[in-house]
Amino acid sequence: MNESILHRIYERAALCRAFEEECFRRIKSGHVRCPTYLSAGQEFIPATISVWLEEQGITDRQIFIQHRGHAQYLSFGGDIDALVLELLGDSRGCAGGMGGSASIQSKEANIYGHDGLMGTQVPIAVGACYANRKPTIVFMGDAAAEEDYVLASLGWAVTQRLPILFVVEDNNLAIKTEKRVRRSWSMVRVARGFGLEAQDVTDDPEALSRALIGTFEDGGGPWLLNVTTHRRYWHAGAGVDDENIFDRYVEVSSKLDRGYVLGIQSAALWRVEKVWTRHCRAAT
């Protein structure tokens, strides 16, 4: 992978991680009171896809995110101030202070939020793509992928040859229940059965970028990527299920120049802390 592209991906991932770690602290301190779904550990998925789309010159796109969507929102250009205000319940927030963590959005960036029902962003995304034929990316968790209307949406997307990419952020958990307890089938095999181009991939940015090759080319589609990833924090709230869980952010950071990493992380932390501190002070 071109080093400049990897750096752009890393810089977005660093902002997402800094935001989630500060959000974690603000939950602990009582500033954030709404149910909060942190995406730390999964940030390289949206960071990589967003940069890849830009490299392909795909700017007129629509993004449908899931409830664990902070990293998706930030990676695709959502306003950080509006996100903080939303988590604080302020009417100036990205969803008027009424959506909380689960239902963030940015109409300006063509990011459409989750309505609170598991997996419903998928049929909504398919319907929007069917109506306007815009390149569409829809994110879901591995549990949301099990909903019947999600599976029916895959079939309709194939029937209509829609330019839509389904991204399953597969952290193996539905709250705390592992996939092996919930189902006996593979998401990729089911998707291929419907006729999608589908593959399993990890959230390593180089591997994920390779898996994206050919997406949104030559009037093709739909596609599905089942991306193995790891959730750093609890399903909701500020806690850690497993201190020893694999962390892609730490792994990628260790491969980059230490001075570069420290500079990017410091800049991200400074930006995030400044925004949180300003709005939390105003709220007290």
XYZ file of C-alpha atoms in Angstrom:
284
model
C 0.000 0.000 0.000
C 1.173 3.520 -0.835
C 2.530 5.089 2.366
C 0.589 8.334 1.928
C -2.676 6.394 1.643
C -1.883 4.353 4.754
C -1.112 7.586 6.600
C -4.487 9.072 5.603
C -6.228 5.946 6.859
C -4.253 5.995 10.098
C -4.997 9.661 10.734
C -8.743 9.002 10.510
C -8.447 5.944 12.724
C -6.436 7.979 15.256
C -9.139 10.651 15.405
C -11.801 7.981 15.912
C -9.805 6.272 18.672
C -9.075 9.550 20.441
C -12.753 10.467 20.282
C -13.879 7.149 21.743
C -11.320 7.193 24.540
C -12.374 10.704 25.537
C -16.021 9.678 25.255
C -15.242 6.724 27.553
C -13.883 9.164 30.138
C -16.872 11.492 29.757
C -19.270 8.603 30.370
C -17.342 7.741 33.530
C -17.443 11.365 34.690
C -21.195 11.623 34.109
C -21.126 14.150 31.275
C -22.613 11.617 28.822
C -25.797 10.045 30.169
C -27.392 8.441 27.124
C -26.737 4.778 26.220
C -23.462 4.969 24.289
C -22.046 2.495 21.768
C -18.297 2.916 21.368
C -16.617 1.788 18.150
C -13.037 1.666 19.465
C -11.270 -1.370 18.007
C -13.316 -1.239 14.794
C -12.172 2.154 13.474
C -9.988 0.882 10.636
C -13.017 -0.415 8.741
C -14.681 2.951 8.009
C -11.328 4.758 7.906
C -10.081 2.429 5.160
C -13.306 2.379 3.143
C -13.680 6.165 3.239
C -10.141 6.767 1.999
C -10.488 4.068 -0.658
C -13.654 5.702 -2.023
C -11.895 9.054 -2.242
C -8.986 7.442 -4.073
C -11.469 6.095 -6.633
C -12.992 9.555 -7.043
C -16.333 8.418 -5.575
C -17.599 11.477 -3.717
C -21.319 11.438 -4.574
C -22.135 8.506 -2.304
C -24.539 7.746 0.525
C -23.582 6.101 3.804
C -25.971 4.232 6.101
C -24.501 3.509 9.517
C -25.373 1.229 12.391
C -25.864 1.989 16.090
C -22.117 1.528 16.781
C -21.423 4.334 14.379
C -19.137 7.006 15.860
C -16.139 5.907 13.764
C -18.291 5.639 10.648
C -19.663 9.146 11.195
C -16.234 10.691 11.753
C -14.465 8.788 8.959
C -16.959 9.879 6.312
C -16.899 13.547 7.263
C -19.416 14.010 10.064
C -18.917 17.130 12.176
C -17.186 16.369 15.473
C -18.794 19.295 17.335
C -22.271 18.159 16.277
C -21.482 14.633 17.507
C -20.332 15.797 20.937
C -23.391 18.012 21.263
C -25.621 15.073 20.326
C -24.075 12.890 23.032
C -24.680 15.700 25.517
C -28.358 15.906 24.508
C -28.003 19.409 23.092
C -30.519 20.555 20.462
C -27.575 21.649 18.277
C -26.461 18.028 18.010
C -26.370 16.126 14.724
C -29.798 14.591 15.444
C -31.246 17.522 17.381
C -30.119 16.057 20.684
C -32.787 13.363 20.399
C -30.911 10.525 18.694
C -28.132 10.007 21.208
C -25.251 7.693 20.343
C -27.289 5.170 18.367
C -28.927 7.452 15.801
C -26.336 9.973 14.638
C -26.480 11.479 11.164
C -25.079 14.148 8.867
C -27.251 15.170 5.966
C -24.452 17.466 4.773
C -22.098 14.470 4.433
C -24.827 12.090 3.164
C -24.561 9.992 6.321
C -27.891 8.532 7.389
C -28.389 7.291 10.921
C -29.829 4.203 12.522
C -33.454 4.310 13.676
C -32.916 2.071 16.698
C -34.337 -1.203 15.340
C -31.661 -3.805 14.703
C -30.645 -4.021 11.045
C -33.329 -1.754 9.591
C -30.658 0.494 8.075
C -30.067 -2.294 5.520
C -33.481 -2.352 3.783
C -33.608 1.446 4.037
C -30.219 1.681 2.310
C -31.332 -0.751 -0.388
C -34.489 1.269 -0.973
C -32.527 4.510 -1.268
C -30.044 2.918 -3.661
C -32.885 1.514 -5.752
C -34.445 4.985 -5.961
C -31.355 7.006 -6.925
C -28.715 4.431 -8.019
C -26.012 6.276 -6.077
C -22.990 4.318 -4.817
C -24.150 3.178 -1.379
C -22.343 1.743 1.629
C -24.325 0.260 4.489
C -22.755 -0.935 7.753
C -24.204 -3.583 10.040
C -23.046 -5.803 12.884
C -22.849 -9.594 12.682
C -26.033 -9.875 14.774
C -28.001 -7.416 12.614
C -27.038 -9.524 9.590
C -29.205 -12.316 11.002
C -32.458 -10.365 10.710
C -34.860 -11.683 8.065
C -35.374 -8.302 6.413
C -31.610 -7.947 6.037
C -31.407 -11.222 4.145
C -34.385 -10.303 1.970
C -32.672 -7.001 1.188
C -29.605 -8.834 -0.101
C -31.792 -10.737 -2.536
C -33.523 -7.599 -3.790
C -30.189 -5.823 -4.262
C -29.017 -8.689 -6.478
C -32.271 -8.782 -8.464
C -31.936 -5.057 -9.218
C -28.108 -5.140 -9.640
C -27.720 -2.261 -7.221
C -24.398 -0.427 -6.697
C -24.356 -1.121 -2.969
C -21.654 -2.441 -0.653
C -22.817 -4.288 2.473
C -20.194 -4.129 5.233
C -20.579 -6.520 8.157
C -18.465 -5.392 11.101
C -18.068 -8.861 12.561
C -16.865 -8.655 16.166
C -18.429 -12.080 16.876
C -20.739 -10.675 19.550
C -24.414 -9.833 19.923
C -24.076 -7.897 23.179
C -22.044 -10.790 24.681
C -23.350 -13.854 22.817
C -20.919 -15.374 20.313
C -21.890 -16.320 16.755
C -21.418 -20.045 17.375
C -24.292 -19.917 19.863
C -26.561 -17.896 17.561
C -26.151 -19.547 14.165
C -24.572 -22.365 12.157
C -24.087 -20.497 8.869
C -21.565 -18.126 7.313
C -22.620 -14.655 6.168
C -20.399 -14.900 3.098
C -21.822 -18.257 2.030
C -25.377 -16.990 2.433
C -24.590 -13.814 0.481
C -23.021 -15.827 -2.322
C -26.124 -18.001 -2.352
C -28.148 -14.884 -3.137
C -25.687 -14.031 -5.912
C -23.593 -11.300 -4.295
C -19.855 -10.974 -4.735
C -18.872 -11.677 -1.125
C -15.738 -12.399 0.845
C -14.326 -12.641 4.351
C -11.541 -10.207 5.213
C -9.844 -8.786 8.300
C -9.846 -5.117 9.327
C -6.165 -4.775 8.451
C -6.167 -1.686 6.183
C -3.998 -3.271 3.499
C -6.081 -6.464 3.353
C -9.322 -4.509 3.384
C -8.112 -2.185 0.605
C -7.288 -5.201 -1.560
C -10.728 -6.663 -0.910
C -12.321 -3.426 -2.132
C -10.681 -3.623 -5.561
C -13.364 -3.843 -8.235
C -16.108 -2.448 -6.046
C -18.272 0.185 -7.782
C -16.627 -0.517 -11.145
C -18.263 -1.150 -14.524
C -21.842 -0.909 -13.313
C -21.449 -3.958 -11.073
C -22.878 -4.794 -7.679
C -23.950 -5.605 -5.119
C -21.035 -6.660 -2.926
C -20.625 -7.855 0.674
C -17.571 -7.820 2.918
C -17.663 -9.693 6.217
C -14.891 -7.951 8.149
C -13.413 -9.679 11.186
C -12.797 -7.091 13.887
C -12.673 -6.733 17.679
C -14.761 -4.535 19.951
C -12.551 -2.776 22.487
C -15.241 -1.769 24.977
C -18.603 -3.030 26.220
C -21.594 -3.320 23.920
C -22.924 -0.170 25.589
C -21.279 2.108 28.113
C -17.755 2.437 29.455
C -16.241 -0.889 30.391
C -13.866 -3.537 29.052
C -14.907 -7.159 28.475
C -11.376 -8.462 27.850
C -8.193 -6.473 28.496
C -6.256 -8.893 26.279
C -8.476 -8.587 23.196
C -6.572 -8.052 19.942
C -6.372 -4.342 19.062
C -5.822 -3.499 15.372
C -5.060 0.114 16.242
C -2.142 -0.904 18.460
C -0.940 -3.407 15.851
C -0.904 -0.874 12.992
C 0.625 1.808 15.222
C 3.541 -0.533 16.024
C 4.401 -0.861 12.314
C 4.621 2.872 11.624
C 7.374 5.345 12.450
C 7.174 6.089 16.159
C 7.648 9.837 15.755
C 4.885 9.991 13.157
C 2.512 7.960 15.345
C 3.125 10.094 18.438
C 2.564 13.263 16.428
C -0.704 12.069 14.901
C -2.024 10.692 18.185
C -1.134 13.890 20.053
C -2.841 16.059 17.440
C -5.965 13.876 17.538
C -6.112 13.921 21.340
C -5.646 17.701 21.438
C -8.435 18.253 18.917
C -10.847 15.890 20.656
C -10.174 17.131 24.191
C -10.610 20.729 23.073
C -14.042 20.025 21.578
C -15.270 17.933 24.516
C -14.017 20.399 27.115
C -15.613 23.395 25.409
C -19.046 21.816 25.117
C -19.015 20.144 28.544
C -18.170 23.446 30.205
C -21.010 25.152 28.349
C -23.399 22.428 29.473
C -22.657 22.858 33.189
